[in-house]
Amino acid sequence: MATDADAQELAALRTLSASIGRDPHLTQAAGGNTSLKAGETLWIKASGTWLKDALAKDIMVPVAISPLLSAVGQRDPAADRPQGFAIEALNPRGLRPSIETTVHALMPQRVVLHVHCVDTISLAIQADGEAEVARRLDGLEWAYVPYRRPGLPLAQGIAERLRPGVDVLILGNHGLVVAAETVADAEVLLRRVTRLLARSPRKVAEPDSAALTALAGSTGYRLPADVEAHAAAIDPESCSMASGGSLYPDHVIFLGRGSVVARPNEDVKRITQRCSTAPVAILFPGLGVLMRGDANAGAEAMQRCLADVTARVDATARLNYLTDAENDELINWDAEQYRQKLNAAGS
Ligand SMILES: [Zn+2]
C-alpha cells in the first residue's frame, strides 16, 4: 500500500466486495471481481476466489499496471496471463490475478466493480438489449461492448468502445462494469445502474419434488442446493431459452455447453446415454432440475443464475447465444481450468 488513504480504500473495497459477493443477483460463485488502483499498483481479486470471502480471507493480488497495459496495447498474448504481472514481493500466497484483470486496468478510474448482475445479463443476451439499455441509461456515460472471450479479447473489445468519461460498461452476453474514483462513489453508481436495469422475473410454480426425487432414484443425481434453480425448467419460456444453448461464459465453465433438457418420458439413464456423458444438470420441463451428485458450489450457483436470468428475459425476445467456436474456446481454456480447480477446492 502506497499510503494510509489507499489502505483505507482497500479496506472499504473489501467490505463492499463481500456485500456484493453475498448477493446472488450480482455475483455467482467465483464470478465478478473488484479492484483498486494505488499508484502504479492494481489490487484485484484473485482468480478462483469468491467475492463473498473478501473480508474473511486475503483475496486481493497486487499487479503492476503499466507493463500490463503496454502488453494489452501491443496485443501481446502475455496480457492473457495476468499472473505474469503480479508483484510477487507483495503476493506471499502466490495467488493469480483474475483473468479479467485487463478489464480493470483499462478503466482509468481508481475503483472498478465488475459484476454478473442477472438483470444486466438478461438484457445483454437479448438481440435488442443494447437499445433497451440505451433507453434505461439515458444521461449516463456508458458504452456497450459486444461479446468477446474474457481476457485479452474482451480487453481489446473494451479499448475499442471506451471514450473519455465512460464509467459504465455493459458487456454483451456477460455483465456489468462500473468505475469511480472512490469506493463510496462506485457503490452509489452500482446501485443506481442496477436499479435502472432492474426487471421483474416471471412468477413460476413450485418444483415437483416428489417426481424429481423419483427420477433421481439411485442414479446419484439430487435436487439443487437452491430451490430458485428449478425455475429454468418449470417456466416454459425459460426452459425454451435454456434449451437454445449457452448464454454467457461462466455457464459454460461450470455447467458445460448449453443445457440438457429431458425429452418426454426420458429418465436419467436414457439422457446419459443420449448425451454420451452424465450432464452436470438436467432440466425436466414442468418439474424442475436435478444436479449430478458431484456438482460443485460453482455449478450450483450457475444453475440458479440460469433461472434468475431467463426469468427476466422478454418471452418474445430473440437471444444471442454463444457460437460453437465461442463455447469451444471457453472449454479448452487453461486459465478457466485453473479457476474451476480452485473453485472446487474452495467449495
Ligand atoms: Zn465477468
mmCIF file of C-alpha atoms and ligand atoms in Angstrom, residues 100 114 116 174, ligand 1:
data_model
loop_
_atom_site.group_PDB
_atom_site.id
_atom_site.type_symbol
_atom_site.label_atom_id
_atom_site.label_comp_id
_atom_site.label_asym_id
_atom_site.label_seq_id
_atom_site.Cartn_x
_atom_site.Cartn_y
_atom_site.Cartn_z
ATOM 1 C CA GLU A 100 -10.457 -10.200 -16.058
ATOM 2 C CA HIS A 114 -17.355 -5.951 -12.318
ATOM 3 C CA HIS A 116 -22.531 -10.685 -13.249
ATOM 4 C CA HIS A 174 -21.572 -11.249 -19.848
HETATM 5 ZN ZN ZN B 1 -17.061 -11.426 -15.809
#
